[in-house]
Coordinates of C-alpha atoms in Angstrom, one line a residue:
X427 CA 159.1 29.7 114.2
X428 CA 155.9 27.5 115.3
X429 CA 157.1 24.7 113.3
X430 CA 160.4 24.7 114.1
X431 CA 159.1 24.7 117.6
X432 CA 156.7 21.7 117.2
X433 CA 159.8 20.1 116.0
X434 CA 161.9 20.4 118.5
X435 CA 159.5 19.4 121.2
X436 CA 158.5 16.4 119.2
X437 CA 161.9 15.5 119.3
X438 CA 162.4 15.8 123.0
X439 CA 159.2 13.9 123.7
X440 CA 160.4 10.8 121.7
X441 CA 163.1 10.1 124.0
X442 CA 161.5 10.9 127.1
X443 CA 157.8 11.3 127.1
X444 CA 154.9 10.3 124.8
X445 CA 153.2 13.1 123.9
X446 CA 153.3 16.8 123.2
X447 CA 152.4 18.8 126.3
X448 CA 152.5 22.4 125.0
X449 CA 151.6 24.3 121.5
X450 CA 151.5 27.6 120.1
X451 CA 149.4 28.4 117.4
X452 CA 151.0 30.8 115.4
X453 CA 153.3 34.2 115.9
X454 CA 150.7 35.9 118.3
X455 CA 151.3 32.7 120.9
X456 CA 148.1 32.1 121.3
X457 CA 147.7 28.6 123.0
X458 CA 146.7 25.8 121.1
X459 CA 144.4 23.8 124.2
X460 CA 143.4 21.0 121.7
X461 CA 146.9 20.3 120.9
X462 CA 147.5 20.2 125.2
X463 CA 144.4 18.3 125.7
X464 CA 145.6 15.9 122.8
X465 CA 149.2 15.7 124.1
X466 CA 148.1 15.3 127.6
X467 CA 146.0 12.5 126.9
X468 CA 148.6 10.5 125.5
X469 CA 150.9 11.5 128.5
X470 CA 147.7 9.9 131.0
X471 CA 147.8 7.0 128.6
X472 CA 151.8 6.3 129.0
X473 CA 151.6 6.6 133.0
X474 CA 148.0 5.9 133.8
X475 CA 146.6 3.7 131.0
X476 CA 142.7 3.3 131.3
X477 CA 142.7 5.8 134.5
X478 CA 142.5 9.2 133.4
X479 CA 140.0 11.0 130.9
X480 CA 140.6 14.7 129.6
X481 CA 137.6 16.5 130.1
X482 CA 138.6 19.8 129.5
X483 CA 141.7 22.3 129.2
X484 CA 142.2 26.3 129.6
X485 CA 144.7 28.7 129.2
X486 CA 146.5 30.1 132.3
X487 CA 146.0 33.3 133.3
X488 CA 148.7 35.8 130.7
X489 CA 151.6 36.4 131.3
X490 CA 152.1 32.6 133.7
X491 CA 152.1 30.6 129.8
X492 CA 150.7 26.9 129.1
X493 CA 147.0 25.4 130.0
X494 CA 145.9 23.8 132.2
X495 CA 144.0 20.4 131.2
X496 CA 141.2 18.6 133.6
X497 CA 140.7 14.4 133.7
X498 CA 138.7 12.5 135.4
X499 CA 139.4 9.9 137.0
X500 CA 137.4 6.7 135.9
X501 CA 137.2 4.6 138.9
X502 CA 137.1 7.6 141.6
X503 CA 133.3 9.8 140.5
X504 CA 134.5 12.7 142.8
X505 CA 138.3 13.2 142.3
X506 CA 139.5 15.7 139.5
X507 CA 143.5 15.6 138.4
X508 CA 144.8 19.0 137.1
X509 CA 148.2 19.4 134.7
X510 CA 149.8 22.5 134.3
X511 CA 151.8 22.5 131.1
X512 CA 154.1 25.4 130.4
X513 CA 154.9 26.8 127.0
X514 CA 157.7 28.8 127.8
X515 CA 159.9 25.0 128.9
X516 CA 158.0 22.9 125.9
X517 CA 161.2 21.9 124.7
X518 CA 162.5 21.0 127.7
X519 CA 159.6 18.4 128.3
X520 CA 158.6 20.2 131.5
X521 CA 155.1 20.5 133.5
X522 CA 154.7 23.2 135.8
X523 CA 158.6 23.5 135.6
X524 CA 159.1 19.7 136.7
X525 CA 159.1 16.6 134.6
X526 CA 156.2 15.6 132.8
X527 CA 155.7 12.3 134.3
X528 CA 156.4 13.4 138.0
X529 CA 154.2 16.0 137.2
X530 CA 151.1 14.3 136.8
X531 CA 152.2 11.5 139.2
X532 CA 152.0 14.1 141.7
X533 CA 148.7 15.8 140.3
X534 CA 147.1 12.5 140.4
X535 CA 148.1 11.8 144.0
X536 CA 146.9 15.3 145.1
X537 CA 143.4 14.5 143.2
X538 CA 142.4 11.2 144.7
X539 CA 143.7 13.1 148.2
X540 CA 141.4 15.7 147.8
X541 CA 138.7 13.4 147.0
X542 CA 139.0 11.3 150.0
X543 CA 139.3 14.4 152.0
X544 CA 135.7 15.6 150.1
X545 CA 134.3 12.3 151.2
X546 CA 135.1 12.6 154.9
X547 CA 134.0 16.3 155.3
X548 CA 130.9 15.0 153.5
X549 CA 129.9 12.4 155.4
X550 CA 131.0 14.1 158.7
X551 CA 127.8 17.0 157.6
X552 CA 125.8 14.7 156.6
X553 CA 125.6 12.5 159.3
X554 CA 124.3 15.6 160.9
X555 CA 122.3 16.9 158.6
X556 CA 123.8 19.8 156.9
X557 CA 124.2 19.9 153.3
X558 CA 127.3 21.2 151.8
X559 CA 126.8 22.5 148.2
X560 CA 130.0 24.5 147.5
X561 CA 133.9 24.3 148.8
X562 CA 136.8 26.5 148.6
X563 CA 139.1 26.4 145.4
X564 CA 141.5 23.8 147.6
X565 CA 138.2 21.7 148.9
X566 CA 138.0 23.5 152.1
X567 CA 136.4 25.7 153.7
X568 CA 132.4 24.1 152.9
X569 CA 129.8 26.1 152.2
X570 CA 126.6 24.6 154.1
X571 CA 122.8 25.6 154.1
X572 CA 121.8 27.3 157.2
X573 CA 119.9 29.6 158.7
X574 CA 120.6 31.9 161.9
X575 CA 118.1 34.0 163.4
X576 CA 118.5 34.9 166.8
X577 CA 116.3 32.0 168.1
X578 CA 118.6 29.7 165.8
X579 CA 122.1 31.2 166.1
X580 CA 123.1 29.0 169.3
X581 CA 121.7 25.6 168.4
X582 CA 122.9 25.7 164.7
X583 CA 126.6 27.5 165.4
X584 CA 126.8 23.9 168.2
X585 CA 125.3 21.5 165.9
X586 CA 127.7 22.6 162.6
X587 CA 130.3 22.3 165.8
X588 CA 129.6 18.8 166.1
X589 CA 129.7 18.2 162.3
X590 CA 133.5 19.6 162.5
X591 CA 134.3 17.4 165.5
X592 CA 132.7 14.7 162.8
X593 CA 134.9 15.8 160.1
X594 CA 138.2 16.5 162.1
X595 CA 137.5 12.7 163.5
X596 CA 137.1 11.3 160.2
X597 CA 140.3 13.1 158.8
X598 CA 142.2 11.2 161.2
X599 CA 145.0 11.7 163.5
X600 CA 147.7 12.7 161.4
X601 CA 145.7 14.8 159.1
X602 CA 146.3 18.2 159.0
X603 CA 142.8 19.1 159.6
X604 CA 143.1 17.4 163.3
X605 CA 146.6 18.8 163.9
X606 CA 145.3 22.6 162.9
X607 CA 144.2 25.3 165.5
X608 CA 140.7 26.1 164.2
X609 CA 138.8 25.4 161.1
X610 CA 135.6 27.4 159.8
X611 CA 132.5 26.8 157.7
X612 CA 130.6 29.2 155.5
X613 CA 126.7 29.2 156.0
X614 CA 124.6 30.4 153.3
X615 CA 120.7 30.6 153.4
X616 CA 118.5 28.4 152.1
X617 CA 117.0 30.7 149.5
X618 CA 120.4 31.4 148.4
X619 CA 121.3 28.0 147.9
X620 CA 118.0 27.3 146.2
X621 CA 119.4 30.2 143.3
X622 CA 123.1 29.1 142.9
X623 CA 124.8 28.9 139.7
X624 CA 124.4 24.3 139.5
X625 CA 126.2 24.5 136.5
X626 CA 126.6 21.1 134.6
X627 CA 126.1 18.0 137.2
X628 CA 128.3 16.1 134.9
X629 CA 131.9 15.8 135.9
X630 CA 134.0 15.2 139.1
X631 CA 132.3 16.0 142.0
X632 CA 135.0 18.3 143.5
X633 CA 135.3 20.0 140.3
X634 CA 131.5 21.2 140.5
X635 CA 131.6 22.3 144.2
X636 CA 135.1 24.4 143.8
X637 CA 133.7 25.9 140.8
X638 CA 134.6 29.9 141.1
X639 CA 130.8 30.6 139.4
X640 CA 128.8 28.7 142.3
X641 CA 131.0 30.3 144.9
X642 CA 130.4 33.5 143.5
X643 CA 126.3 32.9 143.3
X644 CA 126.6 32.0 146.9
X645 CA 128.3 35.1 148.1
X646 CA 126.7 37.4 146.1
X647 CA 124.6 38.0 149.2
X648 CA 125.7 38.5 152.6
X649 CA 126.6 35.5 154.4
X650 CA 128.1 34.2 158.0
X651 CA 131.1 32.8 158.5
X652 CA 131.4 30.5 161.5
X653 CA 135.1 29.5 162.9
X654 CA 135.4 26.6 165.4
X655 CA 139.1 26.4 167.2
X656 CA 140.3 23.3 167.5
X657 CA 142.8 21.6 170.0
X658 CA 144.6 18.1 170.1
X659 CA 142.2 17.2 167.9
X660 CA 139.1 18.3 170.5
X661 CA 137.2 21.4 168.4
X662 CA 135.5 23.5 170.7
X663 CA 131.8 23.2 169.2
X664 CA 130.2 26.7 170.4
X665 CA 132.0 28.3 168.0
X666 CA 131.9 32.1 166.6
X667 CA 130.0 33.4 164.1
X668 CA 131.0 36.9 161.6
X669 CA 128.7 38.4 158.7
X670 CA 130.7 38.4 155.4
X671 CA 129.4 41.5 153.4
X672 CA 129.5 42.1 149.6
X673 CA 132.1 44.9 149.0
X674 CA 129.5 47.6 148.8
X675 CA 127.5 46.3 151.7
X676 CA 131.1 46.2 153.8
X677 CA 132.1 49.7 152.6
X678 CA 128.4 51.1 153.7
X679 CA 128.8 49.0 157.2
X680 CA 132.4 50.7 157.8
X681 CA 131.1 54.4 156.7
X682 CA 128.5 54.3 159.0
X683 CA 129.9 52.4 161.8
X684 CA 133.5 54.8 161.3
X685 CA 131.1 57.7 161.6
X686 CA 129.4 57.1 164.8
X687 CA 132.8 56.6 166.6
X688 CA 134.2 59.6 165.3
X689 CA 131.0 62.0 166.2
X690 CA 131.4 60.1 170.0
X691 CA 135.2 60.5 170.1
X692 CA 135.5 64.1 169.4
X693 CA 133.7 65.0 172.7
X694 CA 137.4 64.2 174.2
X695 CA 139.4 63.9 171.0
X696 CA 138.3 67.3 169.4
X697 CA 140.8 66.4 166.2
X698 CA 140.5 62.5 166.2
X699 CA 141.2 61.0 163.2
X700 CA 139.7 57.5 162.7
X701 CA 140.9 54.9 160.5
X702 CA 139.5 53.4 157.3
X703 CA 140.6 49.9 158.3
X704 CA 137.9 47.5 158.9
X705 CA 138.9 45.0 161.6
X706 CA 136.5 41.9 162.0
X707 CA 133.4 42.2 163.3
X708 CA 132.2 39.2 165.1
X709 CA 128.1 38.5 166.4
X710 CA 127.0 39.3 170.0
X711 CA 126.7 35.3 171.3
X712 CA 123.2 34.3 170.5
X713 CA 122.5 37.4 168.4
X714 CA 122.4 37.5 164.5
X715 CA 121.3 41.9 164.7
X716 CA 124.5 42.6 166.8
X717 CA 128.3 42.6 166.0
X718 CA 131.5 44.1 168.0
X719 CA 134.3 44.8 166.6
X720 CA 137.1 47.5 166.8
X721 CA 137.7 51.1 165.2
X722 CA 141.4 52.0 165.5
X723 CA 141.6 56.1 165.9
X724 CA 144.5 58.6 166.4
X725 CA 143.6 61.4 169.1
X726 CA 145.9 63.8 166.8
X727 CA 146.2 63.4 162.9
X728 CA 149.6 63.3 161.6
X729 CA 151.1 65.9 159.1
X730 CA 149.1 65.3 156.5
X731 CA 146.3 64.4 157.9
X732 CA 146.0 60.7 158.3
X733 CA 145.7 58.2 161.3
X734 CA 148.9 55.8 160.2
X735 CA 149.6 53.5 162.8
X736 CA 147.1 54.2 165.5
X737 CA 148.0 53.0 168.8
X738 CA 144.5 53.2 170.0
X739 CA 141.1 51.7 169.4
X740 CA 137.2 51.7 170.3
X741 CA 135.2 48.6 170.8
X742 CA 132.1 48.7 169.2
X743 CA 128.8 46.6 169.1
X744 CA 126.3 47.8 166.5
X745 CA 122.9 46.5 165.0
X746 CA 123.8 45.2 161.2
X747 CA 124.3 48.3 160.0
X748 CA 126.7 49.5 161.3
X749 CA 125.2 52.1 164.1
X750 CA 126.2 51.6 167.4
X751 CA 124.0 50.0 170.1
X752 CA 126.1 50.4 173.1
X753 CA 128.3 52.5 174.5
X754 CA 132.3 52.5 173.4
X755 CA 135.2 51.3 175.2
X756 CA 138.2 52.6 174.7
X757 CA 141.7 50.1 174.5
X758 CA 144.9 52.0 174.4
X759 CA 148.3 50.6 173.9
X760 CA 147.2 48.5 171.0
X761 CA 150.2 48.2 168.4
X762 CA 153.7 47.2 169.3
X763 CA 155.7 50.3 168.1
X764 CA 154.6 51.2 164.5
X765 CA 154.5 47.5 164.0
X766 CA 151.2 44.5 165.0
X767 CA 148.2 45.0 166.5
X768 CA 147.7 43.2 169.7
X769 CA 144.1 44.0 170.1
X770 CA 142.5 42.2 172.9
X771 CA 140.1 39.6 172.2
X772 CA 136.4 40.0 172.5

């Protein structure tokens, strides 16, 4: 079956592209990623002679079939190309279900895009003096060193605000970054960034930075996540900041936070149920040790005991872990019929 496989693809390839894209090793299907990294090579070499170098290839996750195989690009240190190849249309000469060459045409625009994108959000923090050391899987959002303390928390949320005005300015115009309504940046400590997973500093740059390992070292930890909105291409740099909490941390927040509500609420509500969901929970402007956010609640539980689409909702602010600092306000009429939440902002 393999070889008869092989064949046919070979075939297929001959008269449209050079080089095998896919191959299974084998009646179990397991992918052959030497065979992809060899066949895409000769692909890069057809298209892109002298531009593109395979630096690695995996298999996708089970049950999508193919690889995935990496180049670099060799006149372009921070842009990475990435080819998906799909077993399951080898013979049909198909990448990612579209032709080979438009395939990688379209992988290798999207690469030196991103990289020029990298460069701009780069040199926008830089110029201000905030060092980004990780990015989201598509390049945005950065992750930045930074620390927030109460006496901090202002200055720093307004100067990263002026490194986004930076970056949306540098994007240009027409980029989608200047056309969006808000952007945000993740800040990590410095002694967290210190201990992140570097892994090897060989390779494309953006390949390092989106790398799901370092992203993971960085949010091991709690974090903040600042968002900035942003308006004809004017960002509004005072920004807001929230605490991003590993799940355990979050689940202990919510217990604790759902708790206190509850114990206030039944002084009026001697059957209130409150709800599991944890809306956002933003800081107190200028504070890092206080956070509001909202508790939905149902005076009455249902008939079987839940609080399924609650139609009301306290207003919390609470010290960081979760206990209430202030008294709560109550906001009725929060849910349009069993459907969204129009919670007011805060």
């Amino acid at each position: 079956m393999t070889g008869s496989r092989r064949r046919r693809w070979r075939a297929a390839l001959t008269g449209t592209l050079a080089g095998s894209l896919v191959a299974l090793v084998g009646a179990c299907g397991v992918v052959d990623t030497d065979d992809d990294r060899r066949a895409a090579t000769e692909l890069a070499e057809k298209h892109f002679p002298g531009q593109l170098q395979a630096i690695g290839a995996h298999t996708l996750f089970p049950g999508s079939g193919g690889s995935e195989v990496t180049f670099a690009v060799t006149d372009d240190r921070d842009a990475v190309v990435r080819l998906r190849i799909d077993t399951d249309r080898a013979d049909e000469g198909t990448c990612d279900r579209k032709d080979c060459a438009g395939a990688l045409a379209e992988a290798m625009k999207r690469g030196r895009q991103q990289a020029e994108d990298f460069r701009a959000l780069k040199g926008a923090f830089d110029a201000c003096g905030y060092e980004v050391v990780a990015l989201g899987p598509t390049g945005t959002p950065p992750y930045v060193v930074a620390e927030l303390t109460n006496a901090t928390v202002t200055k720093v949320l307004g100067e990263i605000g002026e490194c986004v005005q930076r970056w949306v300015t540098a994007s240009g115009a027409d980029s989608a970054l200047a056309k969006a309504q808000g952007s945000y940046v993740n800040l990590v400590s410095p002694s967290v960034a210190d201990r992140r997973d570097r892994g090897e500093e060989s390779g494309p740059t953006v390949m390092r930075l989106t790398r799901s390992g370092l992203r993971a070292s960085l949010t091991k930890q709690a974090y903040f996540s600042a968002s900035y909105e942003i308006e004809a291409g004017r960002v509004d740099t005072t920004g807001r900041a929230r605490a991003v909490r590993p799940l355990r941390e979050r689940q202990k927040f919510g217990d604790t936070v759902q708790k206190a509500v509850k114990e206030q609420l039944r002084a009026t509500y001697p059957r209130v149920v409150v709800s599991t969901y944890q809306w956002i929970w933003r800081l107190e402007p200028g504070r890092v040790d206080r956070q509001t956010g909202y508790v939905l609640f149902c005076p009455e539980p249902d008939a079987r005991g839940r609080c399924v689409d609650s139609d009301d909702a306290a207003l919390v602010t609470t010290d960081e872990h979760g206990t209430p600092v202030e008294k709560i306000r109550l906001v009725h009429d929060v849910r349009e019929g069993t459907g969204m939440l129009r919670l007011p902002p805060y």
